Short mmCIF file of C-alpha atoms in Angstrom, two decimals:
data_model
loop_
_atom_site.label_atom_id
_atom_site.label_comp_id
_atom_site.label_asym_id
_atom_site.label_seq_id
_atom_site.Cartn_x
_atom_site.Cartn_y
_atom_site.Cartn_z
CA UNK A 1 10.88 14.49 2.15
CA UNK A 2 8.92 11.22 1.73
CA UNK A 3 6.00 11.03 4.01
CA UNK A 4 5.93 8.63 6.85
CA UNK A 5 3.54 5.43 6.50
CA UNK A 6 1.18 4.59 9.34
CA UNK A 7 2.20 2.13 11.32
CA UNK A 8 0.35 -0.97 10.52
CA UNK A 9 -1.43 -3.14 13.55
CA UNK A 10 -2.37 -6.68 12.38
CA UNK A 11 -4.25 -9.18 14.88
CA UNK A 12 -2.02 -12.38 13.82
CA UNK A 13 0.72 -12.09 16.37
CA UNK A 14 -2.44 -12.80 18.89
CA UNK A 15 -3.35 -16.32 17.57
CA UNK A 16 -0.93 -18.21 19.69
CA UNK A 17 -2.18 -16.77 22.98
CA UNK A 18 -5.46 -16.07 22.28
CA UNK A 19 -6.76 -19.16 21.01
CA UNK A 20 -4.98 -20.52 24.01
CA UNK A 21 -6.91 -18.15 26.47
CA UNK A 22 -10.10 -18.01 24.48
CA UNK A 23 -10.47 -21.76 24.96
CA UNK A 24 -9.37 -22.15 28.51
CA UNK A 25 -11.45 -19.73 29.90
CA UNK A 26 -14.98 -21.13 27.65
CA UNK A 27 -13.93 -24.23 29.13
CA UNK A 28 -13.45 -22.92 32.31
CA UNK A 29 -17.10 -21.34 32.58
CA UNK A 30 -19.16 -24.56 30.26
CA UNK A 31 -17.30 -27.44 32.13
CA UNK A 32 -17.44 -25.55 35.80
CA UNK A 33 -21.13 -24.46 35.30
CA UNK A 34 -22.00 -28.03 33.86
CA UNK A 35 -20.56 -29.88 36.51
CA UNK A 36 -22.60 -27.10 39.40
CA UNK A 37 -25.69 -28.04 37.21
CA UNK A 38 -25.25 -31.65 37.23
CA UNK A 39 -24.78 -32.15 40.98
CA UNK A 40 -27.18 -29.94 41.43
CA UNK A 41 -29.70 -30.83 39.83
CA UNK A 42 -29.18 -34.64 41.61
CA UNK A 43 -30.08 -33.28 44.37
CA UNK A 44 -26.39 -32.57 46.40
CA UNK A 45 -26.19 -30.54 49.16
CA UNK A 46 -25.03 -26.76 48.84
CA UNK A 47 -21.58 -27.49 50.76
CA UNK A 48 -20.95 -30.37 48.27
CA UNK A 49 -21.69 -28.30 45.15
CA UNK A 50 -19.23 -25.83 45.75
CA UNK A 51 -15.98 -28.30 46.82
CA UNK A 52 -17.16 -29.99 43.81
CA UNK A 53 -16.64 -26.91 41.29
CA UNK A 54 -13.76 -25.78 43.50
CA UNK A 55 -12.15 -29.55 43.01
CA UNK A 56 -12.96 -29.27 39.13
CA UNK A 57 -11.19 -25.82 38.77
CA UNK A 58 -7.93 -27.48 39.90
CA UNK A 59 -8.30 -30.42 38.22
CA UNK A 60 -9.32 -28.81 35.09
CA UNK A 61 -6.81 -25.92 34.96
CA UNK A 62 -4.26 -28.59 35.55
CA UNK A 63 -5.06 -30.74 32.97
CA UNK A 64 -5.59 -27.53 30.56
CA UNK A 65 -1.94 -26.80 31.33
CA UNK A 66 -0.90 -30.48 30.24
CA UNK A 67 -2.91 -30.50 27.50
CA UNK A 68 -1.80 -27.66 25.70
CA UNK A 69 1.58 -28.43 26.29
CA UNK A 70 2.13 -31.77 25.47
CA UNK A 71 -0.01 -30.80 22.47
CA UNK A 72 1.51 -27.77 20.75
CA UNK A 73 5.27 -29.41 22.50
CA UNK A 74 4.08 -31.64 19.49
CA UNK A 75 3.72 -29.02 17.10
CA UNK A 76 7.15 -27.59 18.12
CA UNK A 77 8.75 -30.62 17.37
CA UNK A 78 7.70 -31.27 13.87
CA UNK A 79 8.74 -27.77 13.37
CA UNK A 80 11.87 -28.47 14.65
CA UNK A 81 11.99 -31.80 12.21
CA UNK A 82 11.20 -29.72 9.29
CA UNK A 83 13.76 -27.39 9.75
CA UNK A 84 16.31 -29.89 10.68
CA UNK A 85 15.67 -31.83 6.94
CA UNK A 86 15.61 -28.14 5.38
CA UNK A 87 18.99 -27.59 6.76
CA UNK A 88 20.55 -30.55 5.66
CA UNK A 89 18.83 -30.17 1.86
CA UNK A 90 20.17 -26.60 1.77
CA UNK A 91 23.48 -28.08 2.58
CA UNK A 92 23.61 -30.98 1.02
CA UNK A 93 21.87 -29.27 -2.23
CA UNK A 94 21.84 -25.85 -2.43
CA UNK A 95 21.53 -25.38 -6.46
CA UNK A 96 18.28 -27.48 -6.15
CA UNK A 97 17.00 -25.81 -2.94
CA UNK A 98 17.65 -22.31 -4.36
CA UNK A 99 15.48 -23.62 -7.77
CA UNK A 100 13.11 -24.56 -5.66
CA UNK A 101 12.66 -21.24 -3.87
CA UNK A 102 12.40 -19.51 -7.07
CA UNK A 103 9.68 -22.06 -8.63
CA UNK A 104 7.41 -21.08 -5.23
CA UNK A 105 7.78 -16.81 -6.43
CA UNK A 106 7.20 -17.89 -9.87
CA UNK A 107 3.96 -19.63 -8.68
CA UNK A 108 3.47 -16.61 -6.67
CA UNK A 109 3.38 -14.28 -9.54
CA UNK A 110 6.64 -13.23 -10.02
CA UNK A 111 8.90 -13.57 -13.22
CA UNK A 112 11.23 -16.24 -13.82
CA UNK A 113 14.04 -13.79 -13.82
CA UNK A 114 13.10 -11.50 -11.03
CA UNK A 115 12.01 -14.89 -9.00
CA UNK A 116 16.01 -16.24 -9.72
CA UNK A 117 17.80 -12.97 -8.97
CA UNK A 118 15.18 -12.77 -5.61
CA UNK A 119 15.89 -16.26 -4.17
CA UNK A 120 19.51 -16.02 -5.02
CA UNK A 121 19.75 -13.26 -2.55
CA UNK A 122 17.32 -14.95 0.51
CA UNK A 123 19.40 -18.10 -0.19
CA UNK A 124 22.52 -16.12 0.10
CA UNK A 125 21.35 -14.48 3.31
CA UNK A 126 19.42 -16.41 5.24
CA UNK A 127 18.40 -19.44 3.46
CA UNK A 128 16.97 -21.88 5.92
CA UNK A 129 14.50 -18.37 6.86
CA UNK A 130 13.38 -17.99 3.42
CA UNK A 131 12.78 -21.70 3.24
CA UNK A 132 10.95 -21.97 6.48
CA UNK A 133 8.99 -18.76 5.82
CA UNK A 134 8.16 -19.71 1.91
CA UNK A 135 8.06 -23.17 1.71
CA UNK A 136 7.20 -24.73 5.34
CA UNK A 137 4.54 -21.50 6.01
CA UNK A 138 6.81 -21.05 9.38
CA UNK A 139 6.94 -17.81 10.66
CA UNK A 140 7.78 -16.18 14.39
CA UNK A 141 3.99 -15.31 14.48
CA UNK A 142 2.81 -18.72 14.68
CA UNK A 143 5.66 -20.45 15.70
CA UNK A 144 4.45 -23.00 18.41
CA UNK A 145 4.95 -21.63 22.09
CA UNK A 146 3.84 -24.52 24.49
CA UNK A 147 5.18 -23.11 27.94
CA UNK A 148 3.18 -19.23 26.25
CA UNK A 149 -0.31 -21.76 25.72
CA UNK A 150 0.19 -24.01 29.19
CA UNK A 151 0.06 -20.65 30.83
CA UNK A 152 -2.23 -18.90 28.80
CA UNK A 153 -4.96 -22.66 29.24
CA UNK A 154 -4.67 -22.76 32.73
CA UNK A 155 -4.74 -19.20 33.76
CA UNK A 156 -7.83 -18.47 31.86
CA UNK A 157 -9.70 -21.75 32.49
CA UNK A 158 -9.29 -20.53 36.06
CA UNK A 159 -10.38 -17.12 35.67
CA UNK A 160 -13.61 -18.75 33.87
CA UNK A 161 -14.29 -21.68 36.60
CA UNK A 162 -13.75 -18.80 39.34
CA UNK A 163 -16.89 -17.24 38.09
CA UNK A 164 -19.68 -19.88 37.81
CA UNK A 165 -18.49 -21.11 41.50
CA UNK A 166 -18.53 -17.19 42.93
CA UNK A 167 -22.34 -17.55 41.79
CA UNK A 168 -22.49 -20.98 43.70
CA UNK A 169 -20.93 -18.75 46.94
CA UNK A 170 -23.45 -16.23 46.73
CA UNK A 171 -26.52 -17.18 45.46
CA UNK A 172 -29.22 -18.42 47.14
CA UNK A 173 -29.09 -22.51 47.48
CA UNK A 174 -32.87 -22.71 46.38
CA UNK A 175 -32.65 -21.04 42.86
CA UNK A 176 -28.41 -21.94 42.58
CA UNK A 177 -29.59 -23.95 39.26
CA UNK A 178 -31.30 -20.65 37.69
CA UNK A 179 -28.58 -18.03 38.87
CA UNK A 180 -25.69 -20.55 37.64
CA UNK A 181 -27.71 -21.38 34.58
CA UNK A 182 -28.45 -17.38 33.37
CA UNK A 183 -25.23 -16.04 35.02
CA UNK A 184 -22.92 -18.64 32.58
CA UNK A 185 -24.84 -17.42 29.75
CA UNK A 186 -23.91 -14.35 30.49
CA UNK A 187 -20.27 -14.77 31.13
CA UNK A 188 -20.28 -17.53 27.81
CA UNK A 189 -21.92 -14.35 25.84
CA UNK A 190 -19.23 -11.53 27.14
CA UNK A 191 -16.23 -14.05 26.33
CA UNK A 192 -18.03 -14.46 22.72
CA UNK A 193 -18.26 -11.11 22.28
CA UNK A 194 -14.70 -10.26 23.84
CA UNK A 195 -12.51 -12.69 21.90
CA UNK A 196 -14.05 -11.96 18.73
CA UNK A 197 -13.16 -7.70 19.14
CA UNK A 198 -9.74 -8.71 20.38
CA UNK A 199 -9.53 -11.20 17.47
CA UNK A 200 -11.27 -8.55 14.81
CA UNK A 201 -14.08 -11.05 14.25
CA UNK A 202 -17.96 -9.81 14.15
CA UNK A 203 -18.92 -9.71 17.61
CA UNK A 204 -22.57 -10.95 17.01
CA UNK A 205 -21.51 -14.08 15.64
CA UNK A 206 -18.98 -14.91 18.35
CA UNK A 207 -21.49 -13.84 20.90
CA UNK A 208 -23.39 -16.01 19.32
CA UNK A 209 -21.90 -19.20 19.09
CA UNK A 210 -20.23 -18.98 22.28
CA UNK A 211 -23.47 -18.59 24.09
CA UNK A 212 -25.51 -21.77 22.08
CA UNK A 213 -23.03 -24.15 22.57
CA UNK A 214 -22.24 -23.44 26.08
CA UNK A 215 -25.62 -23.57 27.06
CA UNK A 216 -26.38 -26.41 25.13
CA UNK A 217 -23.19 -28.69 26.83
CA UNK A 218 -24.94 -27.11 30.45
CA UNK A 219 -28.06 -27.76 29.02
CA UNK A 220 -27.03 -32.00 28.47
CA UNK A 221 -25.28 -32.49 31.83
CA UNK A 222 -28.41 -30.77 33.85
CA UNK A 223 -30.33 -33.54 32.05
CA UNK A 224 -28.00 -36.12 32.69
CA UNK A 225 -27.64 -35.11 36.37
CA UNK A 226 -31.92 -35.15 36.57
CA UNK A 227 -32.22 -38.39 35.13
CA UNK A 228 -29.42 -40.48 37.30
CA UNK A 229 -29.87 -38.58 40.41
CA UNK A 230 -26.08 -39.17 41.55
CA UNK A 231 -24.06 -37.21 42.75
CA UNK A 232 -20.37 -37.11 40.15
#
């Protein structure tokens, strides 16, 4: 009886949706808590602050949404335009095409022989797959999903605005800079430190860098808000 291997659990069938959610919702927090900062700090009233952060969560999670879609749409359609040429090599040369295969697992390590008899059989059962896979890098993991990363953008980015403008609800309108300020480093720190378990990645560092460049972004537009004293 041969023993039964462990099933195997690799983080790559994540990328697609996490980088997706990862960004929307750091977004979501830096560009809501900026934007609470910067009116703030020129002086708007309470009441104005928070239909201001309200009016950029819409705005932004919409334009997330559109972003990511018309952007990895993109990516789907020179996939689709590599595949289409690949199809008509393999049919229009599939000697050459099945040559070519077997140069890539030579290259890869593999005898000349053993890469032949190999890409004779891929070519013979699914040869626009091998190609894709082997020679294109394609693969259902990271095939492009724009509808999967419009949903994933706009969701999180409005999961992450939600929480600086909750602070804006409840805290006190005389310290609103210093509980939005410390509260978003606090959220920017936990999504560091969140992504990067989910992604396998060392926490520290992507506690890290979330944190310093999410507080320096709220850092600039508190300035900016200070020095021009208008209201965006």
């Amino acid at each position: 009886m041969k023993p039964s291997r462990a099933a195997e659990h690799h983080r790559s069938d994540r990328i697609g949706w996490l980088r997706a959610a990862v960004l929307g919702a750091n977004d979501g927090i830096v560009s809501t808590a900026s934007l609470v900062l910067g009116v703030a700090a020129a002086g708007a009233e309470h009441r104005t602050i928070l239909l201001t952060s309200v009016s950029g969560l819409i705005a932004g999670a919409m334009s997330m949404a559109a972003g990511e879609f018309v952007s990895v749409h993109s990516q789907a359609d020179t996939e689709s335009a590599d595949l289409a040429q690949e199809r008509a090599e393999i049919r229009r040369d599939p000697v050459g095409e099945q040559q070519e295969l077997a140069g890539i697992y030579v290259g890869r390590g593999l005898d000349p022989a053993l890469a032949a008899q190999v890409s004779s059989q891929f070519m013979a059962r699914d040869a626009l797959g091998a190609h894709a896979r082997d020679e294109l890098g394609m693969s259902d993991t990271t095939a492009a999903r724009p509808l999967q990363a419009a949903w994933a953008s706009a969701a999180s980015f409005s999961v992450g605005a939600a929480l600086p403008i909750a602070v804006v609800a409840l805290a006190p309108p005389a310290q609103l800079i210093a509980w939005v300020s410390v509260t978003a480093l606090v959220f920017l720190a936990s999504l560091g430190g969140i992504s990067a378990q989910v992604g396998g990645a060392p926490i520290a560092a992507g506690t890290w860098r979330v944190a310093f460049w999410g507080s320096a972004a709220m850092a600039v537009t508190a300035a900016a808000g200070a020095v021009f004293g208008a209201v965006a």
